[in-house]
Amino acid sequence: MIGIGVDYYPEHWDRELWEEDARLMKESGVNVVRMAEFAWCRMEPEEGRFDFGWLDDAIDLFQRNGIQVVLGVPTMTPPAWLTQRYPDVLPDLPGQASSRPGVRGHRCYNSPSMRRFTRIITERMAMRYGKHPAVIGWQTDNEFMLHMCRCRHCKNGFVEWLRNEYGTLERLNREWGTVVWSGEFSDWEQIGLHETPERYMNPSLLLDYRRFQSESVVNFQRVQVEEIRKHSEGQWITHNTWTAPLPLDLAALYGELDFASIDYYPASSADKAVSNPYSGALLLDLIRGIKGKNFWVMEQYGGPPGSWMPTWPSPYPGFIRAFAWQSISRGADGVLFFRWRSGVAGAEQFWHGLIDHGNVPGRRLAEFRRFAEEAGALSERLYGSRVENEAAILYDFDSHTALQLQPQVDGFDYYEHMKAVHRSFQKLGIGVDVLHTPDQIASRYKLLVIPSLFVIGEHTAAKIRSFVEQGGTVVATPRTGVKRTNNQCHMLQLPGPLADCFGVRVSEYDPIGPGVHAIQDESGNLYSCGLWNDLLETTSAEPIARHAESFYKGTPAVTRNRLGSGQAYYVGTFPEEAYLRSLFGMIAGETGIEARTDLPEGVHLSRRKRGTESVLFVLNLSREPNAVQLERPMKSLLTGTIAAPNLELEPYGVEILEIDS
Ligand code: GAL
Ligand code: ZN
């Protein structure tokens, strides 16, 4: 069954309201609620004194109403008694005074007290609810973020991590290149983070520190996972990741969980109305890609966000429903809206829920009801069906992190570049998987893009080369192959270890930043490009576009190499989207991937399949009406009628069609 529901905070409301809320939820189509992820002070009001009575009552109430429950472990909000008595719980974050209870996120993942009390509260919860028939699953913590904590436990933990990784100081000094600026360590105790601005620090140390902190999150989470697994039966465990991609190793974070989850807040403002649905599509693909399987949305946009920023504009009619369908169209098997009702108290009073403070159901709840009714009706058909694509993009935690540390050129951002690549595919109607590790590179993909794959070790290079040799097509962009995994530069001409695969050498590069240049393709078309130009020298590749400006006018800018039974394209600049579309469109033609050039901006296509059954989602995520040409009349699963080949969609219109094969 598709999970359809809301995030609910019984501890915020008088008990009389609970009954009324549960009844209205049920009537509105809610079949699951998420609760308790911040309620530590109510579950354990004093050290060792537990009170689960209220939570028992809330869970039982929902159970009576036929609503299932997801429980959050409340470790993002350690209560006041805990931080008062065990101050090592608090992180020491550069530039920030340690935050205090009543706020959130004020916990160091490596604090022994934090780990100890995390185990206790999780164990108590899991013992109590691990076999409760209404509880279907668990969420660890809430929106983990990487902390650059400098407390003594983090420092000691880091040193231990390094000893494990490098064995000797001599080796560490060599791998980090600490001889530069006389930074060689002669004692493990000398290593740590200081007040020094990061741009003056050793980038190898900084990347390792982030790897260590990312691993600390996973180790911290493991305490929760162990207790839940020990005491529960038939319940799943997930974690809700924050909307923006984080410098957190998501593949590792979700490695021990059953599936991934995301909190999804598409922008409701006019200025982002066109671009944002494309960024959202990438985000959802990225989440599905972590485990290569369906995911949940633990927080879906239910009302205008606000509070620590000016409140966002009210969602356009259809917005709430359409974006919830976008989540499902890209692989969500559960969608919970944040939140049932806007809070009347606390720092987040103006992050609006489906219902406003006045508690009178309005337009937003009505839209939720419509979505819930539709998704409920299609639940059996859709639940567990999969998104399967022939094109993939590799997202790399090491490269993202290293490029955040050293952004290379004014205006460049790794994730923005990913967005441009992904958006180009979406506009061609080509579905894309986002891979998180080179081990996910598989021969079922015909096309793989490795945007700015800055950090490349031997293993990754070998994977990519063999993908091509065996018939795949790979596309690389500037700043690929620059670094070794220790964050030192490869002492090789670029694209470093992949130079032979692409049959090119970057003889020189020109970081042009916000300046605009141009390239010219073989048919003489000019396209603008910017940020960074690689001047290419071909070894075995052939040029397919050349620089059209500056002293290197005429120098190859984009090349194609044949290797084994595959091909490797090197795009030596950041071209405008129109060029990427034309390139990917051409490659799609060569490799037999279905693409279309007539999709109106804002119209998103996606498919879910099970066996021979296949469903096509056509979403108009835009404020304008749009029309799409279908290959033939198809049956609408929403209305049961046959949709004409010229399918007209109202603003934020949704169509779900049956494809028989
Ligand atoms: C999420 C968070 C929620 C709530 C929401 C709205 O980031 O997980 O607890 O704060 O944003 O701000
Ligand atoms: Zn710490």
XYZ file of C-alpha atoms and ligand atoms in Angstrom:
674
model
C 0.000 0.000 0.000
C 1.300 3.451 -0.851
C 1.896 5.321 2.405
C -0.123 8.519 2.365
C 0.030 10.683 5.386
C 1.232 13.521 7.532
C 3.759 14.446 10.167
C 1.984 14.897 13.456
C 3.105 16.147 16.864
C 0.608 14.955 19.486
C 2.787 16.525 22.197
C 1.992 19.977 20.779
C -1.781 19.691 21.142
C -4.398 19.162 23.812
C -5.678 15.646 23.933
C -9.189 16.724 22.978
C -7.799 17.702 19.611
C -6.197 14.328 18.949
C -9.512 12.573 18.440
C -10.772 15.250 16.117
C -7.496 15.248 14.185
C -7.414 11.483 13.794
C -10.989 11.462 12.552
C -10.375 14.199 9.989
C -7.146 12.542 8.881
C -8.901 9.299 8.277
C -11.672 11.031 6.388
C -9.054 12.849 4.276
C -7.280 9.661 3.203
C -4.376 9.522 5.645
C -3.157 5.962 6.214
C 0.105 6.703 8.076
C 1.445 9.361 10.464
C 5.006 10.044 11.538
C 5.465 11.053 15.185
C 7.833 11.476 18.113
C 11.053 12.531 16.371
C 11.483 15.552 18.665
C 9.617 14.390 21.762
C 12.484 13.215 23.977
C 11.616 15.513 26.911
C 8.166 13.932 27.065
C 9.350 10.344 26.709
C 12.176 10.713 29.240
C 11.377 13.781 31.357
C 14.279 13.040 33.726
C 17.281 10.804 33.454
C 16.031 7.237 33.714
C 12.347 8.164 34.216
C 10.263 7.242 31.212
C 6.744 8.183 30.301
C 5.325 6.499 27.251
C 1.701 6.619 28.364
C 0.834 9.555 26.149
C 2.512 7.972 23.127
C 0.737 4.663 23.762
C -2.540 6.563 23.730
C -1.715 8.448 20.546
C -0.624 5.301 18.711
C -3.707 3.424 19.898
C -5.946 6.252 18.767
C -4.498 6.121 15.265
C -4.695 2.367 15.234
C -8.399 2.564 16.073
C -8.771 4.860 13.093
C -6.959 2.459 10.789
C -3.901 4.698 10.543
C -0.381 3.263 10.783
C 2.521 4.902 12.570
C 6.166 5.677 11.783
C 8.198 6.548 14.870
C 11.138 8.926 14.860
C 13.994 8.472 17.318
C 14.239 11.908 19.013
C 18.020 12.255 19.101
C 18.136 15.518 17.175
C 16.739 17.194 20.298
C 18.524 16.126 23.494
C 16.508 17.441 26.451
C 17.693 20.046 28.957
C 18.519 17.602 31.762
C 20.813 15.706 29.430
C 22.932 18.609 28.218
C 23.010 20.102 31.719
C 24.297 16.979 33.368
C 26.425 15.711 30.478
C 27.711 18.789 28.643
C 29.915 16.677 26.369
C 26.699 16.062 24.404
C 27.035 19.561 22.960
C 29.143 19.966 19.813
C 31.912 22.514 19.507
C 31.253 24.086 16.141
C 33.560 26.728 14.704
C 32.015 30.182 14.595
C 28.905 29.049 16.456
C 28.290 29.147 20.160
C 27.083 25.674 21.110
C 23.362 25.550 20.669
C 21.148 24.666 23.566
C 17.980 22.668 24.211
C 14.835 24.138 22.775
C 16.820 24.563 19.604
C 17.866 21.393 17.808
C 20.791 19.612 16.282
C 22.803 20.340 19.431
C 24.510 17.006 19.692
C 27.963 15.742 18.873
C 27.818 12.392 17.090
C 31.003 11.278 18.844
C 30.029 12.273 22.371
C 30.114 9.162 24.609
C 27.202 10.514 26.692
C 25.176 11.159 23.553
C 25.803 7.636 22.314
C 24.944 6.179 25.718
C 21.649 8.027 26.114
C 20.796 7.441 22.468
C 21.085 3.730 23.076
C 18.880 3.957 26.146
C 16.049 5.958 24.597
C 16.105 3.888 21.408
C 16.110 0.638 23.343
C 13.163 1.777 25.439
C 11.188 2.860 22.397
C 12.031 -0.269 20.442
C 11.150 -2.564 23.356
C 7.830 -0.849 23.711
C 6.818 -0.425 20.078
C 9.027 -2.850 18.164
C 6.188 -5.333 17.910
C 3.258 -2.943 18.012
C 0.963 -3.877 15.138
C 0.260 -0.242 14.237
C 3.938 0.737 14.002
C 5.269 -0.059 10.535
C 8.665 1.576 10.644
C 11.232 3.880 12.145
C 13.107 7.024 11.251
C 16.559 7.467 12.766
C 17.176 10.947 14.194
C 16.103 13.772 11.843
C 17.959 15.252 8.882
C 21.518 14.352 9.781
C 23.997 17.045 8.883
C 27.733 16.786 8.891
C 29.190 18.701 11.837
C 32.710 20.084 11.726
C 32.808 19.530 15.473
C 36.122 20.170 17.233
C 35.348 18.817 20.680
C 37.921 16.540 22.294
C 35.932 13.397 21.454
C 35.924 14.327 17.792
C 39.601 15.151 17.906
C 40.456 11.841 19.572
C 38.129 9.993 17.251
C 39.787 11.576 14.247
C 43.255 10.581 15.404
C 42.065 7.028 15.919
C 40.456 7.035 12.479
C 43.738 8.252 10.970
C 45.820 5.639 12.788
C 43.532 3.036 11.345
C 43.674 4.514 7.886
C 47.400 5.276 7.660
C 49.090 3.230 10.374
C 52.102 5.485 10.745
C 52.626 9.219 10.945
C 55.193 8.904 8.225
C 52.628 7.537 5.822
C 50.070 10.148 6.850
C 52.576 12.944 6.256
C 53.261 11.544 2.809
C 49.594 11.038 1.835
C 48.682 14.532 2.958
C 51.835 16.177 1.639
C 52.324 17.961 4.941
C 55.896 18.936 4.050
C 54.329 21.917 2.280
C 54.623 24.947 4.586
C 56.499 22.863 7.148
C 53.360 21.120 8.311
C 54.827 17.687 9.009
C 53.420 16.107 12.159
C 55.768 14.506 14.635
C 53.091 13.498 17.146
C 49.486 12.357 16.549
C 48.391 14.845 19.201
C 49.317 17.731 16.906
C 46.544 16.858 14.464
C 43.201 18.602 14.638
C 41.044 21.435 13.427
C 41.962 24.926 14.507
C 40.562 28.413 14.072
C 42.453 28.688 10.772
C 40.221 29.495 7.801
C 39.910 26.349 5.717
C 41.333 27.910 2.595
C 44.755 27.966 4.254
C 44.553 24.427 5.494
C 45.737 21.222 3.905
C 42.965 19.982 1.565
C 43.877 16.338 2.200
C 43.319 16.805 5.925
C 40.028 18.611 5.277
C 38.658 15.894 3.008
C 39.639 13.220 5.521
C 38.017 15.206 8.323
C 34.755 15.251 6.409
C 35.043 11.543 5.663
C 35.628 10.943 9.360
C 32.671 13.104 10.409
C 30.476 11.468 7.801
C 31.458 8.072 9.180
C 30.753 9.371 12.686
C 27.158 10.016 11.644
C 26.881 6.455 10.356
C 28.373 5.071 13.587
C 26.053 7.221 15.663
C 23.085 6.038 13.640
C 24.197 2.418 14.068
C 23.399 2.611 17.782
C 19.775 3.271 16.854
C 19.708 0.664 14.121
C 21.097 -2.024 16.442
C 18.509 -1.396 19.144
C 15.599 -1.244 16.732
C 16.666 -4.425 14.921
C 17.171 -6.216 18.221
C 13.710 -5.470 19.568
C 11.470 -5.190 16.532
C 9.821 -7.521 14.090
C 8.754 -6.751 10.555
C 9.360 -3.001 10.865
C 11.584 -1.052 8.520
C 14.151 1.646 9.272
C 14.866 4.730 7.213
C 16.240 8.226 7.660
C 14.922 11.506 6.232
C 17.630 13.362 4.440
C 17.561 17.096 4.004
C 16.519 18.631 0.687
C 19.858 20.007 -0.417
C 22.496 17.413 -1.174
C 24.820 17.352 1.760
C 28.480 16.602 2.063
C 27.473 13.392 3.763
C 28.242 9.994 2.328
C 24.635 9.010 1.629
C 25.568 5.594 0.260
C 27.193 4.766 3.596
C 24.436 6.417 5.654
C 21.731 4.325 4.020
C 23.862 1.198 3.737
C 22.392 -0.213 6.951
C 18.832 1.026 6.413
C 15.977 -0.560 4.496
C 15.347 2.303 2.115
C 16.110 5.997 1.704
C 13.800 8.928 2.467
C 13.839 12.594 1.576
C 12.230 15.798 2.824
C 10.953 17.565 -0.261
C 10.058 21.272 -0.297
C 9.742 22.484 -3.903
C 9.835 26.283 -4.152
C 6.404 27.887 -4.488
C 7.715 31.304 -5.559
C 7.214 32.703 -9.056
C 10.907 33.197 -9.788
C 11.623 29.502 -9.291
C 8.418 28.198 -10.863
C 10.188 27.076 -14.042
C 13.552 25.878 -12.768
C 12.588 24.283 -9.486
C 10.634 21.248 -10.720
C 13.783 20.208 -12.612
C 15.950 20.522 -9.495
C 13.289 18.538 -7.668
C 13.414 15.819 -10.302
C 17.169 15.507 -9.779
C 16.753 15.347 -6.026
C 14.186 12.568 -6.245
C 16.326 10.628 -8.734
C 19.311 11.117 -6.457
C 17.440 9.683 -3.490
C 16.155 6.717 -5.488
C 19.701 6.132 -6.686
C 21.233 5.719 -3.226
C 19.934 2.194 -2.903
C 18.734 1.793 -6.456
C 15.213 1.295 -5.229
C 12.012 3.015 -4.190
C 12.049 5.505 -1.362
C 9.712 7.469 0.889
C 9.146 11.167 1.281
C 8.999 11.789 5.007
C 8.186 15.483 4.568
C 6.408 16.665 1.461
C 5.489 20.312 0.890
C 2.109 20.897 2.552
C 2.081 24.665 2.972
C 4.272 27.747 2.540
C 7.534 27.496 4.476
C 8.545 30.425 6.637
C 9.812 31.353 10.108
C 13.564 31.632 9.661
C 13.085 33.384 6.366
C 10.276 35.440 4.874
C 7.279 33.191 4.241
C 7.145 31.707 0.745
C 4.203 32.531 -1.511
C 1.091 30.426 -1.251
C 1.131 27.411 -3.565
C -0.671 27.779 -6.879
C -3.827 25.717 -7.252
C -2.725 22.183 -8.105
C 0.823 22.672 -6.802
C 0.493 20.471 -3.719
C -1.097 17.594 -5.585
C 1.201 17.792 -8.608
C 4.428 17.770 -6.611
C 3.222 14.854 -4.510
C 2.652 12.988 -7.782
C 6.116 14.009 -8.910
C 7.515 12.192 -5.870
C 5.565 9.051 -6.723
C 6.399 9.291 -10.416
C 10.097 9.050 -9.545
C 9.845 6.136 -7.154
C 8.256 7.190 -3.858
C 6.220 4.441 -2.204
C 5.154 6.692 0.645
C 4.466 10.423 0.843
C 3.969 12.130 4.201
C 3.158 15.809 4.249
C 4.819 18.274 6.583
C 2.744 18.878 8.588
C -0.863 18.236 9.550
C -1.448 21.673 11.118
C 0.799 24.716 11.458
C 2.307 24.968 14.949
C 1.009 27.660 17.256
C 4.185 27.638 19.346
C 7.916 27.366 18.835
C 10.416 28.658 16.339
C 8.585 27.151 13.392
C 5.160 28.717 13.800
C 5.064 29.973 10.246
C 6.210 26.865 8.452
C 2.679 26.129 7.377
C 0.998 22.771 7.444
C -1.963 21.484 5.458
C -4.252 23.287 7.917
C -3.710 26.820 9.246
C -3.558 27.911 12.889
C -7.278 28.631 12.933
C -7.898 24.905 12.386
C -10.424 25.333 9.601
C -9.762 22.948 6.701
C -9.129 24.936 3.538
C -7.728 24.729 0.042
C -4.508 22.951 0.943
C -6.227 20.123 2.778
C -8.711 19.803 -0.080
C -5.818 19.304 -2.464
C -4.252 16.755 -0.203
C -7.574 14.902 -0.115
C -7.706 14.772 -3.863
C -4.169 13.422 -4.050
C -4.874 10.914 -1.285
C -7.987 9.667 -3.024
C -6.194 9.236 -6.349
C -3.080 7.662 -4.874
C -5.235 5.391 -2.716
C -7.095 4.169 -5.786
C -3.860 3.457 -7.687
C -2.029 2.107 -4.670
C -2.016 -1.542 -5.648
C -1.003 -0.823 -9.169
C 1.857 1.495 -8.241
C 3.241 0.244 -4.946
C 6.584 -1.450 -5.489
C 6.623 -0.821 -9.244
C 10.016 0.474 -10.298
C 11.612 3.279 -12.229
C 14.075 1.793 -14.716
C 16.285 3.959 -16.880
C 18.933 3.519 -19.549
C 20.902 6.679 -18.784
C 22.762 7.465 -15.585
C 24.707 10.254 -13.924
C 27.412 9.547 -11.378
C 27.174 11.702 -8.245
C 30.340 11.451 -6.208
C 30.626 12.373 -2.533
C 34.418 12.762 -2.650
C 34.316 15.015 -5.718
C 31.454 17.082 -4.321
C 33.294 17.532 -1.040
C 36.673 18.286 -2.606
C 35.071 20.797 -4.979
C 33.295 22.489 -2.107
C 36.678 22.874 -0.452
C 38.271 24.216 -3.637
C 35.559 25.534 -5.976
C 38.022 26.055 -8.836
C 36.532 29.093 -10.482
C 34.158 31.942 -9.768
C 30.609 30.772 -10.403
C 31.223 27.036 -10.481
C 29.274 24.699 -8.258
C 29.386 20.926 -8.617
C 25.741 20.369 -7.792
C 24.537 23.215 -10.042
C 26.438 21.529 -12.837
C 24.717 18.224 -12.049
C 21.426 20.076 -12.290
C 22.257 21.395 -15.770
C 23.158 17.906 -17.000
C 20.085 16.309 -15.449
C 17.762 19.069 -16.666
C 18.959 18.559 -20.227
C 17.924 14.922 -20.032
C 14.558 15.777 -18.503
C 13.788 18.204 -21.284
C 14.454 15.406 -23.755
C 12.095 13.147 -21.806
C 14.975 10.799 -20.974
C 14.766 9.210 -17.541
C 18.003 9.151 -15.579
C 19.300 7.182 -12.617
C 21.708 8.904 -10.270
C 24.471 6.567 -9.126
C 26.368 7.132 -5.889
C 29.262 4.717 -6.239
C 31.246 3.397 -9.184
C 30.054 -0.079 -8.245
C 26.582 0.907 -9.413
C 27.881 1.404 -12.956
C 26.234 -1.449 -14.815
C 25.981 -2.675 -18.358
C 22.217 -2.130 -18.419
C 23.036 1.562 -18.820
C 23.682 2.719 -22.324
C 24.855 6.173 -21.358
C 26.723 7.424 -18.309
C 27.633 11.044 -17.537
C 30.401 11.722 -15.026
C 30.057 15.476 -14.388
C 33.283 17.006 -13.035
C 34.468 13.753 -11.523
C 37.242 15.608 -9.738
C 38.484 12.793 -7.490
C 39.300 9.551 -9.253
C 41.068 6.543 -7.814
C 42.162 3.450 -9.716
C 38.980 1.540 -8.972
C 36.699 4.238 -10.386
C 38.875 4.734 -13.452
C 38.853 0.997 -14.155
C 35.066 0.810 -13.791
C 34.536 3.636 -16.240
C 37.020 2.286 -18.757
C 35.487 -1.159 -18.743
C 31.969 0.281 -19.035
C 33.092 1.902 -22.292
C 35.039 -1.095 -23.572
C 31.967 -3.222 -23.135
C 29.828 -0.966 -25.273
C 28.707 1.891 -23.005
C 28.908 5.562 -23.859
C 30.408 7.889 -21.271
C 30.433 11.692 -21.202
C 32.878 13.691 -19.057
C 33.042 17.414 -18.326
C 35.847 19.720 -17.128
C 37.690 19.070 -13.860
C 37.478 15.322 -14.322
C 40.406 13.235 -13.159
C 42.175 16.039 -11.310
C 42.663 14.487 -7.880
C 43.742 11.271 -6.276
C 41.599 9.926 -3.441
C 44.026 11.477 -0.938
C 43.101 14.872 -2.442
C 46.529 15.440 -3.942
C 46.671 16.207 -7.646
C 47.389 13.413 -10.095
C 50.766 14.140 -11.647
C 49.252 13.519 -15.057
C 47.902 15.568 -17.917
C 44.124 15.766 -17.620
C 41.772 13.999 -17.653
C 44.379 12.136 -15.605
C 43.835 8.407 -15.317
C 41.066 8.619 -17.928
C 43.126 10.354 -20.637
C 43.428 7.161 -22.679
C 39.773 6.335 -22.280
C 38.832 9.694 -23.790
C 41.726 9.823 -26.251
C 42.510 13.435 -25.344
C 44.949 15.503 -23.321
C 44.100 18.862 -21.814
C 47.154 20.791 -22.984
C 46.120 23.904 -21.089
C 43.021 25.316 -19.446
C 41.422 28.724 -19.159
C 39.269 29.387 -16.093
C 37.112 32.141 -17.552
C 34.631 32.323 -14.672
C 31.500 34.358 -15.362
C 32.843 35.405 -18.782
C 30.990 34.088 -21.798
C 32.746 32.321 -24.654
C 31.495 30.264 -27.554
C 32.028 26.894 -29.181
C 31.101 25.843 -32.694
C 29.891 22.379 -33.633
C 30.545 20.496 -36.855
C 27.501 21.985 -38.570
C 28.696 25.479 -37.796
C 26.207 26.176 -34.986
C 27.488 28.460 -32.265
C 26.722 27.842 -28.605
C 27.739 29.907 -25.639
C 29.853 28.398 -22.882
C 31.461 29.625 -19.710
C 33.295 29.096 -16.429
C 36.112 26.908 -17.670
C 37.631 26.035 -21.037
C 39.877 23.033 -21.595
C 42.152 23.262 -24.619
C 42.153 19.747 -26.000
C 44.766 17.842 -27.927
C 43.450 14.652 -29.433
C 45.412 11.431 -29.244
C 42.851 8.976 -30.580
C 39.648 11.052 -30.336
C 38.075 13.213 -33.043
C 36.880 16.761 -32.353
C 33.152 17.410 -32.694
C 33.167 21.047 -31.539
C 35.858 23.707 -31.315
C 36.469 26.823 -29.310
C 35.283 29.840 -31.260
C 37.052 32.585 -29.331
C 40.251 33.845 -27.767
C 43.806 32.803 -28.601
C 42.710 29.167 -28.769
C 40.021 29.692 -31.387
C 39.829 26.513 -33.470
C 41.181 24.259 -30.706
C 39.076 21.162 -30.022
C 36.549 21.741 -27.237
C 34.424 18.589 -27.453
C 35.684 15.212 -28.640
C 34.550 11.659 -29.314
C 36.699 8.610 -28.834
C 35.937 5.034 -29.744
C 37.226 2.434 -27.337
C 36.377 -1.259 -27.391
C 32.758 -1.381 -28.463
C 31.837 1.906 -26.752
C 32.478 5.605 -26.977
C 33.831 8.317 -24.708
C 32.863 11.955 -25.165
C 34.876 14.694 -23.500
C 33.128 18.054 -23.171
C 35.931 20.522 -22.411
C 33.799 23.442 -21.289
C 30.503 24.223 -19.560
C 28.218 24.836 -22.522
C 24.745 26.334 -22.460
C 21.919 23.866 -21.975
C 20.927 23.907 -25.638
C 24.274 22.342 -26.511
C 23.966 19.664 -23.847
C 20.500 18.852 -25.152
C 21.712 18.550 -28.696
C 24.673 16.393 -27.641
C 22.617 14.084 -25.434
C 19.898 13.929 -28.077
C 22.476 12.815 -30.626
C 23.969 10.218 -28.281
C 20.473 8.963 -27.457
C 19.962 8.435 -31.184
C 23.257 6.531 -31.487
C 22.637 4.332 -28.479
C 18.953 3.632 -28.991
C 17.567 5.624 -26.062
C 14.163 7.116 -26.737
C 14.277 10.933 -26.717
C 11.928 13.705 -27.796
C 12.538 17.284 -28.748
C 8.954 18.554 -28.533
C 8.365 18.583 -24.782
C 7.142 21.958 -23.565
C 9.149 23.462 -20.714
C 7.669 22.341 -17.422
C 6.286 19.044 -18.679
C 7.930 16.081 -16.960
C 7.709 12.474 -18.060
C 8.476 9.451 -15.968
C 7.621 5.772 -15.948
C 7.114 3.085 -13.352
C 7.122 -0.580 -14.340
C 6.283 -3.935 -12.932
C 6.803 -6.901 -15.196
C 5.065 -6.060 -18.433
C 2.842 -3.426 -16.822
C 4.028 0.093 -17.269
C 2.645 3.456 -16.243
C 3.515 6.811 -17.790
C 3.299 9.971 -15.698
C 2.836 13.215 -17.578
C 3.110 16.153 -15.192
C 2.690 19.779 -16.097
C 4.761 21.321 -13.292
C 4.169 24.846 -14.483
C 1.799 27.772 -14.164
C 0.907 27.645 -17.866
C -1.390 25.213 -19.633
C 0.557 22.844 -21.888
C -0.097 20.154 -24.448
C 1.838 16.959 -25.121
C 1.640 14.702 -28.108
C 1.181 11.030 -27.190
C 2.189 8.272 -29.620
C -1.368 6.948 -29.540
C -4.505 7.296 -27.449
C -3.882 5.870 -23.999
C -6.048 5.010 -21.042
C -5.977 7.471 -18.165
C -5.695 5.687 -14.869
C -7.052 8.743 -13.079
C -10.302 9.066 -14.996
C -10.615 5.707 -16.757
C -11.179 7.511 -20.046
C -9.011 7.411 -23.150
C -6.669 10.384 -23.399
C -6.432 11.878 -26.878
C -3.002 11.850 -28.553
C -2.994 15.604 -28.162
C -3.021 15.609 -24.383
C -3.897 18.976 -22.886
C -2.821 19.713 -19.353
C -3.999 22.529 -17.153
C -1.471 24.376 -14.953
C -0.132 21.795 -12.498
C -2.139 19.193 -14.364
C -1.369 15.511 -13.796
C -2.056 12.596 -16.100
C -1.228 8.976 -15.384
C -1.476 6.678 -18.365
C -1.414 2.968 -18.912
C 1.155 1.757 -21.403
C 0.400 -1.710 -22.638
C 3.325 -3.639 -23.926
C 12.660 19.899 7.975
C 12.668 19.276 9.352
C 11.326 19.400 10.020
C 10.831 20.794 9.910
C 10.760 21.172 8.459
C 10.256 22.571 8.254
O 13.926 20.304 7.592
O 13.006 17.918 9.295
O 11.420 19.032 11.363
O 11.677 21.626 10.623
O 12.025 21.090 7.893
O 11.170 23.512 8.666
Zn 32.407 16.521 18.746
